[in-house]
Tab-separated table of C-alpha atoms in Angstrom:
chain	number	residue	atom	x	y	z
U	1	UNK	CA	57.360	268.867	1.902
U	2	UNK	CA	54.631	268.582	4.536
U	3	UNK	CA	54.511	272.352	5.037
U	4	UNK	CA	54.284	272.860	1.278
U	5	UNK	CA	51.329	270.483	1.064
U	6	UNK	CA	49.606	272.167	3.991
U	7	UNK	CA	50.179	275.530	2.348
U	8	UNK	CA	48.652	274.322	-0.916
U	9	UNK	CA	45.614	272.932	0.920
U	10	UNK	CA	45.118	276.231	2.780
U	11	UNK	CA	45.419	278.246	-0.429
U	12	UNK	CA	42.961	275.951	-2.211
U	13	UNK	CA	40.500	276.279	0.674
U	14	UNK	CA	40.816	280.075	0.682
U	15	UNK	CA	40.254	280.118	-3.074
U	16	UNK	CA	37.132	277.962	-2.782
U	17	UNK	CA	35.679	280.092	0.026
U	18	UNK	CA	36.314	283.321	-1.874
U	19	UNK	CA	34.706	281.827	-4.970
U	20	UNK	CA	31.643	280.895	-2.913
U	21	UNK	CA	31.411	284.380	-1.410
U	22	UNK	CA	31.745	285.985	-4.836
U	23	UNK	CA	28.979	283.838	-6.268
U	24	UNK	CA	26.532	284.565	-3.448
U	25	UNK	CA	27.308	288.248	-2.864
U	26	UNK	CA	28.175	289.307	-6.417
U	27	UNK	CA	27.272	286.742	-9.074
U	28	UNK	CA	23.759	286.048	-7.773
U	29	UNK	CA	22.833	289.657	-7.008
U	30	UNK	CA	24.305	291.843	-9.764
U	31	UNK	CA	23.905	292.124	-13.528
U	32	UNK	CA	26.751	291.037	-15.819
U	33	UNK	CA	28.956	293.977	-16.740
U	34	UNK	CA	27.469	296.259	-14.080
U	35	UNK	CA	29.770	298.519	-11.989
U	36	UNK	CA	28.803	296.616	-8.834
U	37	UNK	CA	29.811	293.299	-10.352
U	38	UNK	CA	33.134	294.702	-11.546
U	39	UNK	CA	33.855	296.163	-8.096
U	40	UNK	CA	32.927	292.902	-6.357
U	41	UNK	CA	35.149	290.906	-8.681
U	42	UNK	CA	38.124	293.187	-8.035
U	43	UNK	CA	37.574	292.905	-4.271
U	44	UNK	CA	37.460	289.108	-4.543
U	45	UNK	CA	41.032	289.180	-5.853
U	46	UNK	CA	42.501	292.069	-3.834
U	47	UNK	CA	41.241	291.183	-0.340
U	48	UNK	CA	42.788	287.693	-0.157
U	49	UNK	CA	46.083	289.101	-1.430
U	50	UNK	CA	46.032	291.654	1.399
U	51	UNK	CA	45.389	288.857	3.908
U	52	UNK	CA	48.304	286.792	2.614
U	53	UNK	CA	50.505	289.876	2.758
U	54	UNK	CA	49.455	290.622	6.352
U	55	UNK	CA	50.292	287.080	7.464
U	56	UNK	CA	53.660	286.846	5.711
U	57	UNK	CA	55.112	290.362	5.727
U	58	UNK	CA	56.546	290.081	9.234
U	59	UNK	CA	58.055	286.661	8.612
U	60	UNK	CA	59.841	287.749	5.426
U	61	UNK	CA	61.305	290.878	7.015
U	62	UNK	CA	59.187	293.502	5.269
U	63	UNK	CA	59.564	297.095	6.534
U	64	UNK	CA	57.459	297.734	9.606
U	65	UNK	CA	55.469	300.510	7.905
U	66	UNK	CA	54.444	298.037	5.211
U	67	UNK	CA	53.416	295.505	7.862
U	68	UNK	CA	51.172	298.159	9.402
U	69	UNK	CA	49.648	299.085	6.040
U	70	UNK	CA	48.812	295.457	5.264
U	71	UNK	CA	47.774	294.381	8.770
U	72	UNK	CA	44.530	296.306	9.228
U	73	UNK	CA	42.737	295.421	5.980
U	74	UNK	CA	44.370	292.010	5.612
U	75	UNK	CA	43.607	290.681	9.083
U	76	UNK	CA	40.187	292.308	9.321
U	77	UNK	CA	39.199	290.656	6.066
U	78	UNK	CA	40.069	287.245	7.549
U	79	UNK	CA	37.564	287.876	10.343
U	80	UNK	CA	34.985	289.112	7.825
U	81	UNK	CA	35.627	286.048	5.676
U	82	UNK	CA	34.826	283.761	8.604
U	83	UNK	CA	31.577	285.406	9.681
U	84	UNK	CA	30.311	286.199	6.187
U	85	UNK	CA	30.776	282.530	5.310
U	86	UNK	CA	28.979	281.372	8.457
U	87	UNK	CA	26.123	283.801	7.793
U	88	UNK	CA	25.793	282.599	4.191
U	89	UNK	CA	25.716	278.972	5.320
U	90	UNK	CA	22.773	279.842	7.552
U	91	UNK	CA	21.263	281.591	4.551
U	92	UNK	CA	21.507	278.371	2.530
U	93	UNK	CA	18.950	276.905	4.929
U	94	UNK	CA	16.681	279.949	4.686
U	95	UNK	CA	16.942	280.370	0.892
U	96	UNK	CA	14.775	277.391	-0.226
U	97	UNK	CA	12.212	278.187	2.459
U	98	UNK	CA	11.832	281.739	1.165
U	99	UNK	CA	11.576	280.537	-2.420
U	100	UNK	CA	8.851	278.049	-1.456
U	101	UNK	CA	6.886	280.631	0.534
U	102	UNK	CA	7.014	283.193	-2.266
U	103	UNK	CA	6.065	280.608	-4.890
U	104	UNK	CA	3.057	279.538	-2.815
U	105	UNK	CA	1.953	283.126	-2.345
U	106	UNK	CA	2.170	283.774	-6.086
U	107	UNK	CA	0.113	280.657	-6.853
U	108	UNK	CA	-2.613	281.721	-4.428
U	109	UNK	CA	-2.710	285.195	-5.921
U	110	UNK	CA	-2.994	283.824	-9.464
U	111	UNK	CA	-5.769	281.425	-8.440
U	112	UNK	CA	-7.724	284.198	-6.739
U	113	UNK	CA	-7.496	286.440	-9.821
U	114	UNK	CA	-8.578	283.769	-12.336
U	115	UNK	CA	-11.444	282.370	-10.228
U	116	UNK	CA	-13.006	285.606	-8.893
U	117	UNK	CA	-16.909	285.468	-9.017
U	118	UNK	CA	-18.934	288.079	-10.921
U	119	UNK	CA	-19.898	291.091	-8.886
U	120	UNK	CA	-23.551	291.613	-7.851
U	121	UNK	CA	-24.847	295.160	-8.519
U	122	UNK	CA	-25.481	297.276	-5.498
U	123	UNK	CA	-29.006	296.963	-4.237
U	124	UNK	CA	-29.908	293.854	-6.284
U	125	UNK	CA	-31.849	291.148	-4.463
U	126	UNK	CA	-30.157	287.802	-4.061
U	127	UNK	CA	-33.441	285.898	-4.598
U	128	UNK	CA	-35.122	286.020	-8.053
U	129	UNK	CA	-38.573	287.695	-8.197
U	130	UNK	CA	-41.705	285.681	-8.656
U	131	UNK	CA	-42.294	284.537	-12.206
U	132	UNK	CA	-38.647	284.683	-13.197
U	133	UNK	CA	-36.653	281.717	-14.446
U	134	UNK	CA	-33.966	280.605	-11.993
U	135	UNK	CA	-30.468	280.948	-13.440
U	136	UNK	CA	-28.374	277.765	-13.418
U	137	UNK	CA	-24.646	278.145	-12.607
U	138	UNK	CA	-22.651	278.658	-15.775
U	139	UNK	CA	-20.422	275.643	-15.305
U	140	UNK	CA	-23.460	273.247	-15.128
U	141	UNK	CA	-25.698	274.582	-17.938
U	142	UNK	CA	-25.374	274.722	-21.731
U	143	UNK	CA	-24.504	277.980	-23.378
U	144	UNK	CA	-27.452	280.288	-24.185
U	145	UNK	CA	-26.941	280.284	-27.931
U	146	UNK	CA	-27.084	276.498	-28.009
U	147	UNK	CA	-30.587	276.440	-26.424
U	148	UNK	CA	-32.286	279.590	-27.744
U	149	UNK	CA	-31.785	280.202	-31.451
U	150	UNK	CA	-32.545	283.626	-32.842
U	151	UNK	CA	-36.093	284.577	-34.034
U	152	UNK	CA	-34.989	284.453	-37.603
U	153	UNK	CA	-34.067	280.778	-37.269
U	154	UNK	CA	-37.693	279.847	-36.680
U	155	UNK	CA	-37.981	279.874	-32.995
U	156	UNK	CA	-41.350	278.711	-31.630
U	157	UNK	CA	-43.830	281.193	-30.115
U	158	UNK	CA	-43.632	279.442	-26.752
U	159	UNK	CA	-39.884	279.795	-26.651
U	160	UNK	CA	-40.189	283.444	-27.598
U	161	UNK	CA	-42.746	284.050	-24.871
U	162	UNK	CA	-40.481	282.335	-22.319
U	163	UNK	CA	-37.464	284.374	-23.322
U	164	UNK	CA	-39.433	287.654	-23.355
U	165	UNK	CA	-41.345	287.358	-20.081
U	166	UNK	CA	-41.101	290.586	-18.032
U	167	UNK	CA	-38.258	290.633	-15.436
U	168	UNK	CA	-38.235	292.231	-11.998
U	169	UNK	CA	-34.992	294.001	-12.733
U	170	UNK	CA	-33.780	295.724	-15.891
U	171	UNK	CA	-31.898	293.424	-18.244
U	172	UNK	CA	-28.709	295.400	-17.842
U	173	UNK	CA	-28.659	294.714	-14.098
U	174	UNK	CA	-29.355	290.980	-14.145
U	175	UNK	CA	-25.883	289.618	-14.714
U	176	UNK	CA	-22.475	290.679	-15.850
U	177	UNK	CA	-21.328	287.267	-17.216
U	178	UNK	CA	-21.048	286.228	-20.817
U	179	UNK	CA	-24.636	284.865	-20.893
U	180	UNK	CA	-26.020	288.410	-20.747
U	181	UNK	CA	-24.417	289.366	-24.033
U	182	UNK	CA	-26.722	289.535	-27.095
U	183	UNK	CA	-26.606	286.556	-29.422
U	184	UNK	CA	-26.475	286.901	-33.171
U	185	UNK	CA	-26.565	283.226	-34.025
U	186	UNK	CA	-25.551	279.787	-32.974
U	187	UNK	CA	-21.961	280.257	-34.180
U	188	UNK	CA	-21.328	283.535	-32.436
U	189	UNK	CA	-18.531	283.482	-29.839
U	190	UNK	CA	-19.214	285.366	-26.585
U	191	UNK	CA	-17.331	288.640	-26.148
U	192	UNK	CA	-14.343	288.353	-23.790
U	193	UNK	CA	-14.825	289.632	-20.272
U	194	UNK	CA	-12.188	292.269	-19.348
U	195	UNK	CA	-12.297	291.070	-15.740
U	196	UNK	CA	-10.974	287.678	-16.790
U	197	UNK	CA	-7.928	289.083	-18.651
U	198	UNK	CA	-4.612	288.386	-16.817
U	199	UNK	CA	-3.439	291.393	-14.799
U	200	UNK	CA	-0.482	293.350	-16.127
U	201	UNK	CA	2.656	292.561	-14.106
U	202	UNK	CA	5.083	295.294	-13.111
U	203	UNK	CA	8.663	294.662	-14.270
U	204	UNK	CA	9.906	293.503	-10.828
U	205	UNK	CA	13.072	291.402	-10.344
U	206	UNK	CA	12.615	287.674	-10.520
U	207	UNK	CA	11.760	285.759	-7.414
U	208	UNK	CA	15.196	284.075	-7.317
U	209	UNK	CA	17.040	287.378	-7.689
U	210	UNK	CA	14.911	288.902	-4.955
U	211	UNK	CA	15.676	286.047	-2.558
U	212	UNK	CA	19.409	286.176	-3.404
U	213	UNK	CA	19.512	289.862	-2.573
U	214	UNK	CA	17.557	289.470	0.654
U	215	UNK	CA	19.689	286.569	1.897
U	216	UNK	CA	22.933	288.195	0.752
U	217	UNK	CA	22.059	291.512	2.355
U	218	UNK	CA	21.092	289.885	5.644
U	219	UNK	CA	24.269	287.772	5.672
U	220	UNK	CA	26.450	290.809	4.959
U	221	UNK	CA	24.773	292.819	7.718
U	222	UNK	CA	25.110	290.000	10.271
U	223	UNK	CA	28.728	289.158	9.400
U	224	UNK	CA	30.004	292.738	9.297
U	225	UNK	CA	28.142	293.706	12.469
U	226	UNK	CA	29.715	290.763	14.295
U	227	UNK	CA	33.211	291.770	13.188
U	228	UNK	CA	32.568	295.406	14.054
U	229	UNK	CA	31.431	294.579	17.575
U	230	UNK	CA	34.359	292.195	18.097
U	231	UNK	CA	36.828	294.861	16.936
U	232	UNK	CA	35.341	297.413	19.298
U	233	UNK	CA	35.814	294.998	22.196
U	234	UNK	CA	39.539	294.605	21.485
U	235	UNK	CA	40.231	298.322	20.946
U	236	UNK	CA	38.292	299.219	24.086
U	237	UNK	CA	40.740	297.156	26.156
U	238	UNK	CA	40.427	294.195	28.521
U	239	UNK	CA	38.020	293.970	31.408
U	240	UNK	CA	38.995	292.836	34.911
U	241	UNK	CA	37.962	289.467	36.306
U	242	UNK	CA	38.479	288.326	39.878
U	243	UNK	CA	38.698	284.779	41.182
U	244	UNK	CA	39.677	283.238	44.495
U	245	UNK	CA	41.863	280.128	44.510
U	246	UNK	CA	42.351	278.233	47.785
U	247	UNK	CA	45.764	276.553	48.191
U	248	UNK	CA	46.192	273.806	50.773
U	249	UNK	CA	49.784	274.700	51.664
U	250	UNK	CA	49.458	278.474	51.612
U	251	UNK	CA	50.168	279.923	55.085
U	252	UNK	CA	47.734	282.217	56.804
U	253	UNK	CA	50.146	285.120	56.372
U	254	UNK	CA	49.746	284.923	52.587
U	255	UNK	CA	45.940	284.716	52.679
U	256	UNK	CA	44.467	287.258	50.280
U	257	UNK	CA	47.646	287.646	48.196
U	258	UNK	CA	46.573	289.082	44.804
U	259	UNK	CA	48.270	288.269	41.480
U	260	UNK	CA	47.277	290.251	38.388
U	261	UNK	CA	47.533	287.752	35.522
U	262	UNK	CA	47.896	289.131	32.005
U	263	UNK	CA	48.749	287.112	28.911
U	264	UNK	CA	48.781	287.417	25.132
U	265	UNK	CA	49.117	291.191	24.938
U	266	UNK	CA	50.353	290.837	21.336
U	267	UNK	CA	51.937	294.221	20.767
U	268	UNK	CA	52.388	294.418	17.002
U	269	UNK	CA	51.561	296.284	13.789
U	270	UNK	CA	47.946	296.810	14.893
U	271	UNK	CA	48.015	296.951	18.691
U	272	UNK	CA	50.749	299.359	19.683
U	273	UNK	CA	51.780	301.707	22.445
U	274	UNK	CA	48.247	302.923	23.237
U	275	UNK	CA	47.162	299.311	23.702
U	276	UNK	CA	50.036	298.688	26.134
U	277	UNK	CA	49.179	301.838	28.062
U	278	UNK	CA	45.507	300.780	28.454
U	279	UNK	CA	46.603	297.423	29.875
U	280	UNK	CA	49.113	298.949	32.299
U	281	UNK	CA	46.557	301.446	33.573
U	282	UNK	CA	43.965	298.703	34.040
U	283	UNK	CA	46.410	296.541	36.007
U	284	UNK	CA	47.562	299.397	38.230
U	285	UNK	CA	43.967	300.251	39.145
U	286	UNK	CA	43.611	296.796	40.724
U	287	UNK	CA	46.548	297.473	43.129
U	288	UNK	CA	47.939	293.920	42.890
U	289	UNK	CA	50.620	292.414	45.107
U	290	UNK	CA	52.319	290.893	42.064
U	291	UNK	CA	51.978	291.083	38.261
U	292	UNK	CA	52.434	287.948	36.133
U	293	UNK	CA	52.932	288.448	32.375
U	294	UNK	CA	52.593	284.906	31.039
U	295	UNK	CA	53.874	285.105	27.472
U	296	UNK	CA	53.043	286.283	23.955
U	297	UNK	CA	53.877	289.857	24.768
U	298	UNK	CA	54.851	290.821	21.207
U	299	UNK	CA	54.572	290.058	17.492
U	300	UNK	CA	57.716	291.657	16.122
U	301	UNK	CA	61.274	292.630	16.878
U	302	UNK	CA	62.602	294.901	19.608
U	303	UNK	CA	63.743	297.301	16.891
U	304	UNK	CA	60.165	297.708	15.628
U	305	UNK	CA	58.180	297.366	18.855
U	306	UNK	CA	60.534	298.296	21.687
U	307	UNK	CA	58.978	301.745	22.097
U	308	UNK	CA	55.452	300.285	22.058
U	309	UNK	CA	56.383	298.094	25.054
U	310	UNK	CA	57.839	300.939	27.118
U	311	UNK	CA	54.630	301.638	29.112
U	312	UNK	CA	55.282	298.310	30.886
U	313	UNK	CA	57.874	300.184	32.946
U	314	UNK	CA	54.960	301.891	34.718
U	315	UNK	CA	53.569	298.641	36.200
U	316	UNK	CA	53.216	298.913	39.991
U	317	UNK	CA	53.022	295.960	42.377
U	318	UNK	CA	54.304	295.426	45.919
U	319	UNK	CA	56.313	292.318	44.966
U	320	UNK	CA	57.144	293.360	41.413
U	321	UNK	CA	56.276	292.134	37.914
U	322	UNK	CA	57.394	288.820	36.416
U	323	UNK	CA	57.573	287.580	32.838
U	324	UNK	CA	57.847	284.250	31.021
U	325	UNK	CA	58.190	283.705	27.291
U	326	UNK	CA	55.428	282.564	24.970
U	327	UNK	CA	55.663	280.940	21.578
U	328	UNK	CA	55.449	284.300	19.767
U	329	UNK	CA	58.562	285.573	21.508
U	330	UNK	CA	60.501	282.836	19.698
U	331	UNK	CA	59.188	284.164	16.391
U	332	UNK	CA	60.335	287.674	17.347
U	333	UNK	CA	63.773	287.271	18.951
U	334	UNK	CA	63.180	285.877	22.421
U	335	UNK	CA	66.640	286.632	23.778
U	336	UNK	CA	66.408	290.304	22.798
U	337	UNK	CA	62.941	290.601	24.297
U	338	UNK	CA	64.013	289.019	27.576
U	339	UNK	CA	66.757	291.611	27.848
U	340	UNK	CA	64.370	294.427	26.932
U	341	UNK	CA	61.696	293.570	29.495
U	342	UNK	CA	64.413	293.330	32.105
U	343	UNK	CA	65.411	296.885	31.197
U	344	UNK	CA	61.764	297.914	31.662
U	345	UNK	CA	61.784	296.603	35.245
U	346	UNK	CA	60.159	293.185	34.779
U	347	UNK	CA	61.806	290.036	36.168
U	348	UNK	CA	62.106	287.275	33.538
U	349	UNK	CA	61.792	283.762	34.957
U	350	UNK	CA	63.754	281.556	32.534
U	351	UNK	CA	63.303	278.111	34.116
U	352	UNK	CA	63.816	279.799	37.456
U	353	UNK	CA	62.154	280.276	40.837
U	354	UNK	CA	61.921	282.965	43.488
U	355	UNK	CA	60.575	282.869	47.026
U	356	UNK	CA	57.663	285.168	47.647
U	357	UNK	CA	55.934	285.863	50.933
U	358	UNK	CA	54.403	282.478	51.803
U	359	UNK	CA	54.956	280.566	48.522
U	360	UNK	CA	57.393	279.815	45.705
U	361	UNK	CA	56.911	281.521	42.330
U	362	UNK	CA	58.432	279.611	39.417
U	363	UNK	CA	58.477	280.182	35.681
U	364	UNK	CA	59.438	278.038	32.691
U	365	UNK	CA	60.233	278.897	29.075
U	366	UNK	CA	57.646	278.138	26.438
U	367	UNK	CA	57.765	274.803	24.648
U	368	UNK	CA	58.425	276.661	21.370
U	369	UNK	CA	61.880	277.424	22.747
U	370	UNK	CA	62.869	273.795	22.311
U	371	UNK	CA	63.737	274.535	18.678
U	372	UNK	CA	66.411	276.921	19.980
U	373	UNK	CA	67.562	274.750	22.877
U	374	UNK	CA	65.674	276.972	25.348
U	375	UNK	CA	62.618	274.861	26.157
U	376	UNK	CA	61.009	274.382	29.577
U	377	UNK	CA	63.136	272.795	32.292
U	378	UNK	CA	60.954	271.783	35.231
U	379	UNK	CA	63.786	270.183	37.136
U	380	UNK	CA	65.786	273.394	37.066
U	381	UNK	CA	62.778	275.491	38.029
U	382	UNK	CA	61.226	273.216	40.657
U	383	UNK	CA	63.519	270.271	41.317
U	384	UNK	CA	65.204	271.311	44.563
U	385	UNK	CA	62.487	273.307	46.245
U	386	UNK	CA	60.887	272.669	49.637
U	387	UNK	CA	57.736	270.624	48.894
U	388	UNK	CA	56.217	271.888	52.129
U	389	UNK	CA	55.727	275.319	50.579
U	390	UNK	CA	52.995	276.208	48.134
U	391	UNK	CA	54.150	276.659	44.548
U	392	UNK	CA	52.719	278.876	41.810
U	393	UNK	CA	54.015	278.252	38.281
U	394	UNK	CA	53.985	280.653	35.329
U	395	UNK	CA	53.875	278.725	32.031
U	396	UNK	CA	52.511	280.136	28.791
U	397	UNK	CA	50.861	277.004	27.380
U	398	UNK	CA	48.378	274.909	29.377
U	399	UNK	CA	49.710	271.678	27.829
U	400	UNK	CA	52.524	271.498	30.396
U	401	UNK	CA	50.042	270.927	33.220
U	402	UNK	CA	51.013	267.284	33.565
U	403	UNK	CA	54.637	268.262	34.242
U	404	UNK	CA	53.348	270.717	36.825
U	405	UNK	CA	51.348	267.958	38.534
U	406	UNK	CA	54.421	265.710	38.571
U	407	UNK	CA	56.491	268.411	40.283
U	408	UNK	CA	53.935	269.191	42.975
U	409	UNK	CA	52.764	272.599	41.739
U	410	UNK	CA	49.695	273.954	43.525
U	411	UNK	CA	48.615	276.466	40.868
U	412	UNK	CA	49.668	276.961	37.252
U	413	UNK	CA	48.914	280.287	35.535
U	414	UNK	CA	48.766	280.150	31.722
U	415	UNK	CA	47.422	281.844	28.595
U	416	UNK	CA	48.006	281.011	24.914
U	417	UNK	CA	44.470	279.905	23.962
U	418	UNK	CA	42.821	283.371	23.778
U	419	UNK	CA	39.708	281.494	24.894
U	420	UNK	CA	39.294	280.641	21.213
U	421	UNK	CA	39.245	284.388	20.268
U	422	UNK	CA	36.850	283.925	17.332
U	423	UNK	CA	33.877	281.629	17.842
U	424	UNK	CA	33.766	278.753	16.937
U	425	UNK	CA	37.554	278.787	17.389
U	426	UNK	CA	37.042	277.633	20.968
U	427	UNK	CA	36.047	274.219	19.608
U	428	UNK	CA	39.394	273.910	17.839
U	429	UNK	CA	41.252	275.219	20.903
U	430	UNK	CA	39.671	272.471	23.004
U	431	UNK	CA	41.249	269.859	20.746
U	432	UNK	CA	44.769	271.163	21.422
U	433	UNK	CA	44.569	272.314	25.057
U	434	UNK	CA	43.473	270.651	28.283
U	435	UNK	CA	41.726	273.866	29.363
U	436	UNK	CA	40.694	276.716	27.061
U	437	UNK	CA	39.757	279.296	29.688
U	438	UNK	CA	39.063	279.488	33.394
U	439	UNK	CA	40.024	277.385	36.405
U	440	UNK	CA	40.180	273.594	36.447
U	441	UNK	CA	41.790	270.974	38.685
U	442	UNK	CA	44.202	268.222	37.615
U	443	UNK	CA	44.960	265.984	40.571
U	444	UNK	CA	46.331	268.200	43.345
U	445	UNK	CA	47.194	270.986	40.890
U	446	UNK	CA	44.855	273.749	39.767
U	447	UNK	CA	45.214	275.299	36.315
U	448	UNK	CA	44.012	278.783	35.471
U	449	UNK	CA	44.010	279.847	31.801
U	450	UNK	CA	43.545	283.501	30.885
U	451	UNK	CA	41.749	284.517	27.683
U	452	UNK	CA	44.423	287.168	27.167
U	453	UNK	CA	44.445	290.952	26.902
U	454	UNK	CA	45.069	291.357	23.168
U	455	UNK	CA	44.437	289.528	19.924
U	456	UNK	CA	46.552	287.757	17.336
U	457	UNK	CA	45.846	288.282	13.644
U	458	UNK	CA	42.456	289.972	13.334
U	459	UNK	CA	42.000	292.549	16.116
U	460	UNK	CA	38.632	290.929	16.764
U	461	UNK	CA	37.177	288.798	19.543
U	462	UNK	CA	33.828	287.040	19.329
U	463	UNK	CA	32.608	284.928	22.229
U	464	UNK	CA	35.935	285.300	24.097
U	465	UNK	CA	36.318	288.845	25.467
U	466	UNK	CA	39.794	289.951	26.512
U	467	UNK	CA	40.548	290.139	30.204
U	468	UNK	CA	43.022	290.706	32.989
U	469	UNK	CA	42.389	288.414	35.938
U	470	UNK	CA	43.147	289.171	39.563
U	471	UNK	CA	43.796	285.813	41.237
U	472	UNK	CA	43.395	286.024	44.988
U	473	UNK	CA	45.135	283.228	46.874
U	474	UNK	CA	43.288	281.877	49.891
U	475	UNK	CA	44.766	279.917	52.770
U	476	UNK	CA	42.736	277.073	54.195
U	477	UNK	CA	44.238	277.888	57.531
U	478	UNK	CA	42.626	281.337	57.582
């Protein structure tokens, strides 16, 4: 019942987000009935169906070829959905600012056009010549026809002489305003000035449509570019990090011992054999003393992915390669995968321990195995060991750190978090894990969490690049 309710909430949320994206990218920017609107509407229905198919096809036992067909577009769209939504939310802040700026600019332009002063002819003097009446600004004087009636209306000789006194400039060059027009009587309306007529506007899109297209285009460019760069980072393969971890009980003979830590490879419908080969080659170039594969190797069955994991047989390390299960192994047939990696030359540590040169190496099953009666057993793995020796524990999930502290572990090597994989996923990962990535200390135990070498779901990483980490152990006696 709880899972059904959660599923309904997730579906409702996905529907609401897709509706929002359709409105901003399609409804606000295209004309009703246009080909672009029809295409955008179809995509708004097809893309979420592909995503649901990508997430469920493996769980329902769909053919592997169908899982591959659905995985690329379905999972990539989930990453696009996240970053397009984030970009649009930023655009919601920018949108009203743009509208206000454009509205203010239009008001200023309209004011400048309606209040432009009359032009002065070239070469005309700004001061009136001697003997000429000074013109009063139009807005502060009565209209000409109200003060000077025509000759036929009985105008006095003095008024006629005043109106007909010789001017320094020709009458046609004195002014260009309405007062220069000839009057035919007191009821005559002045002729309209063509300069005062409103300018003809080009048939441009409305201001709101323009802003919607600018914001939508910028959001699409930012979101898709982010996903593209994050996809390139995953397909390029993990980089190599190096850290030094001092251990109080490590003997001088083991000083400088190097462990190549790789987690969350996630071989699956998207990341296949070529991905495994890139990781193996990267590890071998570091020439480690030991390789630790700390869970989430696969997303699928041995029947579908066994051949994609075969490059692991080429791992080279002086003390061998070791493997512990992650939660995804228990979704994919953990028992079969343990047998398969053993055939490839890796040593599974199922709640077990081995003695390495100068320290104990232990490994526990993932906590997801508890549903199958194969959960972690710290007593079996660490209970009877010599506490005078340093201990390094392989455990997929960081949450078992407190058990490691209780059993006197010096260093725990984990993965699982992907470092958040897709920002701001790191904020959610921090809520569920004591450490999301890197090295931290809990009492006398140090915990190192790898960001992983692959990706789950979308083959995209943003803000959490994939890595393989070479952990160099240091003795305080050296």
